[in-house]
Coordinates of C-alpha atoms and ligand atoms in Angstrom, one line a residue:
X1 CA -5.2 -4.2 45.5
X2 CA -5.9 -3.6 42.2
X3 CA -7.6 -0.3 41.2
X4 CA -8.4 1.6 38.0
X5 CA -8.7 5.2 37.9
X6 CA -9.9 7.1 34.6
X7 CA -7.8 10.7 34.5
X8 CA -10.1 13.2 33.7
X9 CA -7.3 15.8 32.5
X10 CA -7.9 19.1 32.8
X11 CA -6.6 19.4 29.0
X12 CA -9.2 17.1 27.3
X13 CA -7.1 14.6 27.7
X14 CA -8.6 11.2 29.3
X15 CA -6.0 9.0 30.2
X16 CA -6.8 5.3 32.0
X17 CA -4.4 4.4 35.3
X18 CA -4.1 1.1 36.5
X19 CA -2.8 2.0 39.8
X20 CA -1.7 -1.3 41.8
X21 CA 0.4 -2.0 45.1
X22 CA -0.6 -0.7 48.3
X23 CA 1.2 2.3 48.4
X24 CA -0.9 5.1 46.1
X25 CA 2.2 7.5 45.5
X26 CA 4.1 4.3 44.2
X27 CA 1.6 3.0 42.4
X28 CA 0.4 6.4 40.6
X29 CA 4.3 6.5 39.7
X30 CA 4.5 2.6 38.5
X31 CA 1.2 3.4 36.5
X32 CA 2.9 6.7 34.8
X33 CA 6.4 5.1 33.9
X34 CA 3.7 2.2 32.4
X35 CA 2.1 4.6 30.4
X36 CA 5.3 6.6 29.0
X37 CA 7.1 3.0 28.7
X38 CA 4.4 1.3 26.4
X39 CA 3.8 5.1 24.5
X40 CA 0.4 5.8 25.5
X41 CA 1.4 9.2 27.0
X42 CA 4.2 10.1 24.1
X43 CA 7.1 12.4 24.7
X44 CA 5.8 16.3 25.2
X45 CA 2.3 15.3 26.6
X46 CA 1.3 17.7 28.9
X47 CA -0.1 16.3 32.3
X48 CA -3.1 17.1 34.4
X49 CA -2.4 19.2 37.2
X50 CA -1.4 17.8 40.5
X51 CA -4.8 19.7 42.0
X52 CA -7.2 18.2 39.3
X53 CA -5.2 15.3 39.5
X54 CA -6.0 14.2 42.8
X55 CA -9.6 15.7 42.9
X56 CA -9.6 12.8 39.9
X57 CA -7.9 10.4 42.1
X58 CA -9.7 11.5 45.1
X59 CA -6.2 11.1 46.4
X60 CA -4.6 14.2 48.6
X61 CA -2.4 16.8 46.1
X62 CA 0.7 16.1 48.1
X63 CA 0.4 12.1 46.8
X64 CA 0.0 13.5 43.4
X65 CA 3.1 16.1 42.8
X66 CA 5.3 13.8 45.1
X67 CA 4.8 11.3 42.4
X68 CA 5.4 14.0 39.6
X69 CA 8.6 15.3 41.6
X70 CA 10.1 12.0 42.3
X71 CA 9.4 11.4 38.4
X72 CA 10.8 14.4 37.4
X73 CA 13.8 13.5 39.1
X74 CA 14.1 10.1 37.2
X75 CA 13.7 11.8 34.1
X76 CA 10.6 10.5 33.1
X77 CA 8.8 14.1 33.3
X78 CA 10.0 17.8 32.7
X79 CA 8.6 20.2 35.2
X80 CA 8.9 23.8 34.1
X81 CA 7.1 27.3 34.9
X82 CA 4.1 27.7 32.5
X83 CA 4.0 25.3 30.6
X84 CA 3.1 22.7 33.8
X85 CA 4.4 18.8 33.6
X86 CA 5.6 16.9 30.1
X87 CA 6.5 13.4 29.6
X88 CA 10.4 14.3 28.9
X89 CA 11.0 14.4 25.3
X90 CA 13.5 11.6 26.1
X91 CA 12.2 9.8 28.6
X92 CA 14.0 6.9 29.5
X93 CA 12.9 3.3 28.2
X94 CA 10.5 4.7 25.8
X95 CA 10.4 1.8 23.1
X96 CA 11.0 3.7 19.6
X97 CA 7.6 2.6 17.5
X98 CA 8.5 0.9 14.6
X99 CA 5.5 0.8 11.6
X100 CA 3.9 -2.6 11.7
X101 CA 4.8 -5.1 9.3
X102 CA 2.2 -4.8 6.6
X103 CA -1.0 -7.2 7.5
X104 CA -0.9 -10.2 4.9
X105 CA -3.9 -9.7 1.8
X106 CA -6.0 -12.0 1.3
X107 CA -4.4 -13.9 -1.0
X108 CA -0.5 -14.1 -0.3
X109 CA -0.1 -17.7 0.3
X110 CA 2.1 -19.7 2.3
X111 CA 3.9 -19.1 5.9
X112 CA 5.0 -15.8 6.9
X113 CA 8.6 -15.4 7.2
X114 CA 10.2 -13.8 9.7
X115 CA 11.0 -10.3 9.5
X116 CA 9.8 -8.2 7.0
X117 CA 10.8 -7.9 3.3
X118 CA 13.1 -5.1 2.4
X119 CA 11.0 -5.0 -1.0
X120 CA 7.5 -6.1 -1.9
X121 CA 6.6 -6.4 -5.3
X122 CA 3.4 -8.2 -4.6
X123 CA 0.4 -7.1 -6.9
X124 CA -2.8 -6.0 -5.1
X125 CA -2.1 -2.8 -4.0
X126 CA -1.6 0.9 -5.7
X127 CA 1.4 2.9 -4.5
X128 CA -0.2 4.1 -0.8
X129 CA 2.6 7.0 -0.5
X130 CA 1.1 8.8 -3.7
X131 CA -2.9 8.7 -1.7
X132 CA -3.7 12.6 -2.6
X133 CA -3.9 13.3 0.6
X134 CA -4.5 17.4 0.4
X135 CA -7.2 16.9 -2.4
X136 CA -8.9 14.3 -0.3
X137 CA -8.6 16.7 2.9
X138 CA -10.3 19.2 0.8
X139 CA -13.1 17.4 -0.7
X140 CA -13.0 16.1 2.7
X141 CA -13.7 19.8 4.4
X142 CA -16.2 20.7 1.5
X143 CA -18.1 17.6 1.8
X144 CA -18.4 18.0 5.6
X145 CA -19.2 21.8 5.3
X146 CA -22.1 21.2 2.6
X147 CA -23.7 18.0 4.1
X148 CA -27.3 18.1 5.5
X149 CA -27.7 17.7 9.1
X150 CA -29.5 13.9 7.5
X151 CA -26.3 12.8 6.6
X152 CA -25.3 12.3 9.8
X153 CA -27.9 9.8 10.8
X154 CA -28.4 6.3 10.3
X155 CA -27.9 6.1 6.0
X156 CA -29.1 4.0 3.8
X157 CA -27.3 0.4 2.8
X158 CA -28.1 2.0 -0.7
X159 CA -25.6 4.6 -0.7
X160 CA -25.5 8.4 -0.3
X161 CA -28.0 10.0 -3.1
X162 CA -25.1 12.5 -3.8
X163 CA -22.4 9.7 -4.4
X164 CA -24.9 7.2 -6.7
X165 CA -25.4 10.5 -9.0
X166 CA -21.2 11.3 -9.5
X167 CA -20.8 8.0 -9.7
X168 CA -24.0 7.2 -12.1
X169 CA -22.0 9.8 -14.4
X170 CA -18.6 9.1 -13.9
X171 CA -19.1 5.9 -15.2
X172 CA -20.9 6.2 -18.1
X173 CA -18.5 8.7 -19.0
X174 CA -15.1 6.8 -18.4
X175 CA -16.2 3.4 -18.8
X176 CA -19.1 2.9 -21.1
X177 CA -21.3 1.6 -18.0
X178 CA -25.1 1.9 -18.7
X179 CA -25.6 3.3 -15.3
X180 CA -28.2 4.8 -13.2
X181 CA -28.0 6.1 -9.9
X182 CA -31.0 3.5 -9.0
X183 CA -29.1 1.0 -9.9
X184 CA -26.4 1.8 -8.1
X185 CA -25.5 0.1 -4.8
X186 CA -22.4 1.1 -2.7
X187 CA -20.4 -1.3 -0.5
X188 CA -17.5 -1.9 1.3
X189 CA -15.1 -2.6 -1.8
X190 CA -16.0 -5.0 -4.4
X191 CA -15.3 -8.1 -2.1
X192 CA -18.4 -7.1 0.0
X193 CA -20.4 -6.9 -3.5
X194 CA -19.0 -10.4 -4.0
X195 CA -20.4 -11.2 -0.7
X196 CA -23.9 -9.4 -1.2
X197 CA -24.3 -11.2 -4.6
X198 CA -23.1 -15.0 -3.1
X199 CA -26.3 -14.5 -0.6
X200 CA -28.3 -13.4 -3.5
X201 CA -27.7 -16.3 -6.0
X202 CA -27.9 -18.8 -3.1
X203 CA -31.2 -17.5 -2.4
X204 CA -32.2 -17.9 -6.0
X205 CA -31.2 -21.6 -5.6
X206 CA -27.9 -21.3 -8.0
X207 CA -25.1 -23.9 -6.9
X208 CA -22.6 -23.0 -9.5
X209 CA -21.0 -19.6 -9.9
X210 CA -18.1 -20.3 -13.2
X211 CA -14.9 -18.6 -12.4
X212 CA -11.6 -18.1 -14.1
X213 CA -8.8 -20.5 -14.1
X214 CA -6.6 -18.0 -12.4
X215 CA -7.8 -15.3 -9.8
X216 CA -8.2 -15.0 -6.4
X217 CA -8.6 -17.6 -4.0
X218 CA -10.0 -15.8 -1.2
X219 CA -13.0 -14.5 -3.8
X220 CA -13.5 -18.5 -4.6
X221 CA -13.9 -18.9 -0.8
X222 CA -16.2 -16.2 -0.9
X223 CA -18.6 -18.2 -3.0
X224 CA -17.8 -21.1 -1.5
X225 CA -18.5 -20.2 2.2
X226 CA -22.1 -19.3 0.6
X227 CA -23.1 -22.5 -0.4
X228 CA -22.1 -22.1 -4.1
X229 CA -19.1 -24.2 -6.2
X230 CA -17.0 -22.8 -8.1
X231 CA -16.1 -24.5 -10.7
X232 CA -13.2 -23.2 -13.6
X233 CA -13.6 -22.0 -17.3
X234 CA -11.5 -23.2 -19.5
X235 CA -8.4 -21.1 -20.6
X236 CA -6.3 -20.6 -24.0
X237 CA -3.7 -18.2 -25.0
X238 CA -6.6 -15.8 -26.0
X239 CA -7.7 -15.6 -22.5
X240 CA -11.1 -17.4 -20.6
X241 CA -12.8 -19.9 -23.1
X242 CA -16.7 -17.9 -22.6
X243 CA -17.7 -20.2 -25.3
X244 CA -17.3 -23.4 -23.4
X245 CA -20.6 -22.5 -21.5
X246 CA -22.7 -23.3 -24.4
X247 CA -20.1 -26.5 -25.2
X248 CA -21.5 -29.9 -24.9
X249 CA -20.4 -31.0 -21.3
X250 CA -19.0 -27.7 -20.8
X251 CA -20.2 -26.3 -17.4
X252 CA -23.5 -25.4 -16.5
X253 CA -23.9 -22.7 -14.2
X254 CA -26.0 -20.0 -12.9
X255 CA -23.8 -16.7 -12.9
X256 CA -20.1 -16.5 -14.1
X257 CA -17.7 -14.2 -11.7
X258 CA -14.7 -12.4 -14.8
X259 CA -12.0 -9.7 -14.9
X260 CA -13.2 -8.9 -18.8
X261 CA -11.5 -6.2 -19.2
X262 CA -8.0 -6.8 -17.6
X263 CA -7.7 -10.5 -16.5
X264 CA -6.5 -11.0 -12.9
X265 CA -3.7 -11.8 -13.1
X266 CA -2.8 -12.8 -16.2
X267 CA -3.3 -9.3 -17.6
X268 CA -5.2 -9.7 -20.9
X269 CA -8.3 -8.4 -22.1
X270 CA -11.3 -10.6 -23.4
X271 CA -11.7 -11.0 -27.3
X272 CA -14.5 -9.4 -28.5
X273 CA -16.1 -12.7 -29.6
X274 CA -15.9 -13.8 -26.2
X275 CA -17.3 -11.3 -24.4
X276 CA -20.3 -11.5 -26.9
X277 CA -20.3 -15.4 -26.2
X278 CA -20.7 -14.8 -22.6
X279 CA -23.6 -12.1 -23.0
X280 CA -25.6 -14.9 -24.9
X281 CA -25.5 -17.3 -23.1
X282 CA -26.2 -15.3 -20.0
X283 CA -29.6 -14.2 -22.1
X284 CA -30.4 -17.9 -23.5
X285 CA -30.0 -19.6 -19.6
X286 CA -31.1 -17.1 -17.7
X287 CA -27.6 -16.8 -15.7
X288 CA -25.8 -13.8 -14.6
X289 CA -22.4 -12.1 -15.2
X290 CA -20.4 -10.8 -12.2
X291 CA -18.0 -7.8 -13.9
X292 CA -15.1 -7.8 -11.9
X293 CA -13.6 -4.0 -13.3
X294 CA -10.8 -4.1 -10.3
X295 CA -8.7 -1.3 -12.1
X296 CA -10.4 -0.7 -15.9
X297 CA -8.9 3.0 -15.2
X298 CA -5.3 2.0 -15.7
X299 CA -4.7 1.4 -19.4
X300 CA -1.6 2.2 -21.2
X301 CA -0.9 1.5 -24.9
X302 CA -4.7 1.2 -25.9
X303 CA -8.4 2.8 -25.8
X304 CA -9.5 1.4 -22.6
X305 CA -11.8 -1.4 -23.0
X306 CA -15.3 -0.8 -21.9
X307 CA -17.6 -2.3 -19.8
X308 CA -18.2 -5.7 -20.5
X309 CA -21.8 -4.5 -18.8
X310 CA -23.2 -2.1 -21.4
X311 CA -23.9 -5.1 -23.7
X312 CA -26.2 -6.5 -21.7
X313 CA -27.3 -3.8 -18.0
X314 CA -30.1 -6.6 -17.5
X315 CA -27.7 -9.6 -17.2
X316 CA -24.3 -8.3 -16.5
X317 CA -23.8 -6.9 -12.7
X318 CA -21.2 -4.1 -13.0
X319 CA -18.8 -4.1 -9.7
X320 CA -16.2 -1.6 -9.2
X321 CA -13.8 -0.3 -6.6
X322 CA -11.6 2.8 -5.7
X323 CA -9.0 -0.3 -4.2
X324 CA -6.4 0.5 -6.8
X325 CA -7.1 4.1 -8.3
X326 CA -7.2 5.4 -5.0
X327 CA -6.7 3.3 -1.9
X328 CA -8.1 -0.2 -0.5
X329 CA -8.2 1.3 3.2
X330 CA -11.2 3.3 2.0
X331 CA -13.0 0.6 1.7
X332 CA -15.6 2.0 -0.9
X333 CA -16.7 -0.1 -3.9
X334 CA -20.0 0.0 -6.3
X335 CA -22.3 -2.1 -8.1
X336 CA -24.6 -1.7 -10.9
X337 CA -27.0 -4.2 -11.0
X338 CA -29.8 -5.1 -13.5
X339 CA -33.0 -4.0 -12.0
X340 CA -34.6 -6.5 -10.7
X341 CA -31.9 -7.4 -8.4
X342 CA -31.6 -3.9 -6.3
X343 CA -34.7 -4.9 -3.8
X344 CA -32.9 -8.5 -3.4
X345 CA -29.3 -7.2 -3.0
X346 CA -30.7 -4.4 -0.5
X347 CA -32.2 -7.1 1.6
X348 CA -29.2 -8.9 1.9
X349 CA -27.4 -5.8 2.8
X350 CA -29.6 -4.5 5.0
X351 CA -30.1 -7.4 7.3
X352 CA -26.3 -6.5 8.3
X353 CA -26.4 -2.9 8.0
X354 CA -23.1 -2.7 6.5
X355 CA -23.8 1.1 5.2
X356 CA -20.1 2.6 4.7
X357 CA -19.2 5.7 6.2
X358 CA -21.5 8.2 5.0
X359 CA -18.7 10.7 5.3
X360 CA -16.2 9.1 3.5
X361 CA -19.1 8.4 0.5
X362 CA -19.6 12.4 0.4
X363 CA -15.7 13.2 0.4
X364 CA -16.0 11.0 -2.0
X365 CA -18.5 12.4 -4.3
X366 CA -17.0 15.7 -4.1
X367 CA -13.5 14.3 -5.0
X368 CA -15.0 12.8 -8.0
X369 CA -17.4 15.9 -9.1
X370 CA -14.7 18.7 -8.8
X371 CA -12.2 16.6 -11.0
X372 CA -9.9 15.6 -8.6
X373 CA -10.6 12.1 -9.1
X374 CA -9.7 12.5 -12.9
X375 CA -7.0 13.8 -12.2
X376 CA -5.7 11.8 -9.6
X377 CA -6.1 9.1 -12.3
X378 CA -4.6 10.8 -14.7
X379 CA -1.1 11.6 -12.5
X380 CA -1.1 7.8 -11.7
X381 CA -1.5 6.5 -15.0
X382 CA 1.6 8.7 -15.8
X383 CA 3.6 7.0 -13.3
X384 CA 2.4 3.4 -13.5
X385 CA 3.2 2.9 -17.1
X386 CA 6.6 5.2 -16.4
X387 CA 7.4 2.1 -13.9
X388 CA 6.2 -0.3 -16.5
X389 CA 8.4 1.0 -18.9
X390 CA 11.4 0.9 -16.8
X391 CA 10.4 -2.8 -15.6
X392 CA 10.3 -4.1 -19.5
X393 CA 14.0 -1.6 -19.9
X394 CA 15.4 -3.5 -17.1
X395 CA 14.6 -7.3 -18.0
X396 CA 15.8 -6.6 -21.5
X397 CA 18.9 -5.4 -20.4
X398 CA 19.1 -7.4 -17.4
X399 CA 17.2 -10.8 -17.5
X400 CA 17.1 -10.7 -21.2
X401 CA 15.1 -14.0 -21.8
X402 CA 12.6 -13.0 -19.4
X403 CA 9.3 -12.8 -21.3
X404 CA 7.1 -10.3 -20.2
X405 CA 3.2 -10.1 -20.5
X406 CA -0.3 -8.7 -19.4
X407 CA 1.3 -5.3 -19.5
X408 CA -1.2 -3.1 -21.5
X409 CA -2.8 -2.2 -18.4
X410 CA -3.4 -2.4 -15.0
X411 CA -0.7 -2.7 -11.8
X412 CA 1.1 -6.1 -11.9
X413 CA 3.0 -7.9 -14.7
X414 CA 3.6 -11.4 -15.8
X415 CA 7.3 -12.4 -15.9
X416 CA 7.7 -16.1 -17.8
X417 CA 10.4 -18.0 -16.1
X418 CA 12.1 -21.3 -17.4
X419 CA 10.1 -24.3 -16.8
X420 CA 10.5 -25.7 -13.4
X421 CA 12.0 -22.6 -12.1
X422 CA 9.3 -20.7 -9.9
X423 CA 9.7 -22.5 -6.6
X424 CA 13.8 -21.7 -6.7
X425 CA 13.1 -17.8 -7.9
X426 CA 10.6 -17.5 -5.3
X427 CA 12.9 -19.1 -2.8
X428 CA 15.9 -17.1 -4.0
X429 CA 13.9 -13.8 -4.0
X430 CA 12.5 -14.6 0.3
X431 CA 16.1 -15.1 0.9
X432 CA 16.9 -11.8 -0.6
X433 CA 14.4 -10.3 1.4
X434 CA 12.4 -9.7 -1.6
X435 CA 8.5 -10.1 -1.1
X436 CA 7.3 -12.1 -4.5
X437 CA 4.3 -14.0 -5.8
X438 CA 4.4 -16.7 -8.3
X439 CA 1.7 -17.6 -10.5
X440 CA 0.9 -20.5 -9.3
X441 CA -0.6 -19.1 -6.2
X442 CA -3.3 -17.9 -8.1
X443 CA -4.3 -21.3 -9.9
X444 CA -7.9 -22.6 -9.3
X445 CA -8.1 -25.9 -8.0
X446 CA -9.6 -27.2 -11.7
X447 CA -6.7 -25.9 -13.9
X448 CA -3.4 -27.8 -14.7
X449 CA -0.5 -26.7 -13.8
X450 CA 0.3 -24.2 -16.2
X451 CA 2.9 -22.0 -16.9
X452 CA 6.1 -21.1 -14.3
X453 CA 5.9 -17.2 -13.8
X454 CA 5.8 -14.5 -11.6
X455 CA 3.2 -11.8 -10.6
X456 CA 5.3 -8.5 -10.4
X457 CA 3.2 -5.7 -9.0
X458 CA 5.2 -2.6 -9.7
X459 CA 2.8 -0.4 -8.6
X460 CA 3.3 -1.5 -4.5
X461 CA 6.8 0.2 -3.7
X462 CA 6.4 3.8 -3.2
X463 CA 8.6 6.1 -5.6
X464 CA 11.9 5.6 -3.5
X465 CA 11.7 2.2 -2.5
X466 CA 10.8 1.5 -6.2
X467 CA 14.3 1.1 -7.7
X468 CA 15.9 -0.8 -5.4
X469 CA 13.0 -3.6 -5.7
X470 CA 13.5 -3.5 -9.4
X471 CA 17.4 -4.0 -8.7
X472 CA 16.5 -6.7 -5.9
X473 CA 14.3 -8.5 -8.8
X474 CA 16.9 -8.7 -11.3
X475 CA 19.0 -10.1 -8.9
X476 CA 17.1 -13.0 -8.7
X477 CA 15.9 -13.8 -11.9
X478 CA 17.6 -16.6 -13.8
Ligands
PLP501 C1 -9.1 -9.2 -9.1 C2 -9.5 -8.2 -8.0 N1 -10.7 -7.9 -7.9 C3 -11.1 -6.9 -7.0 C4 -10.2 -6.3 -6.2 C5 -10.6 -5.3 -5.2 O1 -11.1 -5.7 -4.0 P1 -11.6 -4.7 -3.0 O2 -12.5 -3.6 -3.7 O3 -12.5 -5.5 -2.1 O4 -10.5 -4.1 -2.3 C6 -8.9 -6.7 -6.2 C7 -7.9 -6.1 -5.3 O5 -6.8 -6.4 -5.3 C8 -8.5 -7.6 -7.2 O6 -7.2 -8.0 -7.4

């Protein structure tokens, strides 16, 4: 016999017993040494009470603090006057919970290795340990104290009002967009934009959508699983060749996805020229430009470079994330989209009503609003380019004919290897228990093989962990 029984604890607490066997005392006891063993009822909780136990149960009391005696007994519970029965503090068999390894991203290739790295110094992610965690919980309180009794219905795929107006400012402000809170769309990070804007173009018939020679394959297969091709600009040592899409047999498509202002990953920023070459053309065919400004806020040695979008707000799509300036588990992005393609992107969006949390887009709005956001930026950039300059120190004392590059902004760097020599470095680093990427894992399909390198992210380990996975790289480095 196999029975389930739902604890309705006098405490608040609802705790689920699969109570099996014939005998219910036995059972009760197998189901509560489960429950500690696995760590659903963690040391110190306090149990139900053998009375509202069994009326729970609709077992008689004695079955019920038999069971808790005999467990006390064992050591599994603590039983004292007062403060009524505890999973011990140390009960017996209770499997110590170890973090999980850290979920792959997207685009870490190849076969995960057993174990986990003692270092990662793959690029993708901000430093999670510095997430302002009391500034959040206060914008947090604030937003949830000032919030209409609205908010907390069904919202709109748009985007909270209050977060489109902050963030309508914001931007203008920090990053040159032309932006108005009408234009603005929020979504799920900038890969459900890319998503939102794959459906669109497909609907307006495009079939190509022009990306970089280097990026990310899992946005590619974001395009790709919408029906589009993605074929690849050209490249030079000045960055994406814009200018081949008005070549003769250069490519001919209908919206071009770029990292203009910091390319990912090879760090540079588009010339001028370029930039102006790919707003023309967008107005002579009729095609689009998808902005990809992943982390524009992190620039070090320069003025930032603006928004690719303010040259053109009626061809150029303006997508931006708070991924790597604050943390991709939010999962909050933005758009701003040329106005004729709000009503088409909010169709798409809301036949999946993917709204985000219409909490977590007012904490948001107030972070931004009272400054903390600014600041937050501020604190980081500090200690980003502190890290950067101790990366560059290192190599040139260390690894001195290590090139590095792309390291005017952003969160990753590019460390030139000798030709031939990336497969062995990446081999020597897993062995070393050192999480790496090479560059090659970012190569488009299209592009030669280029260049051997590797794509440090210094930003990933938090502050401690940071020097020994500088160390650990230097270590391997030819
Ligand atoms: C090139 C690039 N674009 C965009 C993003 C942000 O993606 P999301 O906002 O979906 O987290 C990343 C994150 O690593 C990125 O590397």
């Amino acid at each position: 016999m196999t029975e389930s029984r739902a604890i309705s604890a006098a405490f608040g607490t609802d705790l689920h017993l699969e109570i099996k066997g014939p005998g219910l005392r036995a059972g009760l006891m197998e189901a509560l040494r489960e429950a500690v063993r696995n760590g659903r009822l963690a040391p110190g909780t306090r149990l139900p009470s053998s009375r509202s136990l069994a009326t729970d149960l609709g077992v008689a009391r004695n079955t019920v603090a038999d069971a808790y005696a005999e467990l006390v007994a064992e050591g599994w519970l603590t039983a004292r006057q007062g403060s009524g029965t505890r999973v011990a503090r140390r009960a017996a068999a209770v499997p110590a919970r170890r973090a999980p390894a850290p979920a792959p991203l997207p685009w870490q290739h190849g076969r995960p290795r057993p174990g986990r790295p003692l270092h990662t110094l793959h690029p993708g992610t901000p430093d999670l340990a510095s997430f302002p965690r009391a500034e959040w919980l206060k914008a947090a309180r604030r937003a949830l104290t000032d919030a209409p009794h609205e908010a907390f219905g069904y919202c709109s795929p748009r985007g909270r009002p209050e977060l489109r107006a902050v963030l309508a400012e914001y931007l203008a402000r920090s990053r040159g967009v032309r932006a108005d809170p009408d234009r603005i769309v929020v979504c799920s990070g900038f890969a459900q934009g890319l998503l939102l804007l794959a459906a669109v173009l497909r609907g307006r018939r495009v079939r190509d959508v022009a990306v970089e020679s280097y990026g990310l394959d899992a946005h590619w297969d974001a395009l790709t699983d919408a029906g589009l091709r993605t074929p690849a600009l050209p490249l030079d040592a000045l960055g994406t060749r814009t200018e081949a899409l008005t070549e003769d047999g250069g490519p001919r498509p209908g919206a071009v996805l770029i990292t203009p202002a910091h390319q990912f990953p090879l760090g540079g920023a588009l010339p001028p020229d370029r930039r102006t070459a790919l707003v023309d053309w967008a107005r002579a065919s009729g095609g689009l430009v998808l902005e990809d400004d992943y982390d524009g806020e992190f620039r070090y040695d320069r003025q930032p470079v603006g928004a690719l979008q303010s040259l053109d707000p009626e061809r150029v799509v303006y997508l931006g994330t708070a991924s790597k300036s604050l943390a991709p588990g939010l999962r909050l992005g933005w758009m701003v989209l040329p106005p004729q393609l709000v009503d088409e992107v909010m169709a798409a969006k809301g036949t999946i009503e993917w709204a985000s949390s219409t909490l977590d887009q007012l904490t948001l709005a107030e972070f931004i609003s009272s400054g903390a956001y600014d600041r937050h930026v501020r604190g980081m950039r500090l200690r980003y380019r502190r890290r950067r300059d101790q990366l560059v120190a290192a190599l040139a004392e260390q690894a001195p004919g290590i090139r590095v590059t792309g390291i005017a902004a952003g969160l990753h760097a590019v460390l030139e290897l000798p030709p031939g020599s990336e497969r062995a470095v990446l081999h020597a680093a897993a062995l070393q228990g050192l999480a790496l990427q090479g560059l090659d894992a970012f190569r488009h399909p299209d592009a030669a093989p280029g260049r051997d390198a590797l794509v440090v992210g210094y930003a990933t380990p938090t502050d401690s962990a940071w020097p020994g996975a500088l160390d650990a790289l230097c270590r391997v480095l030819p």
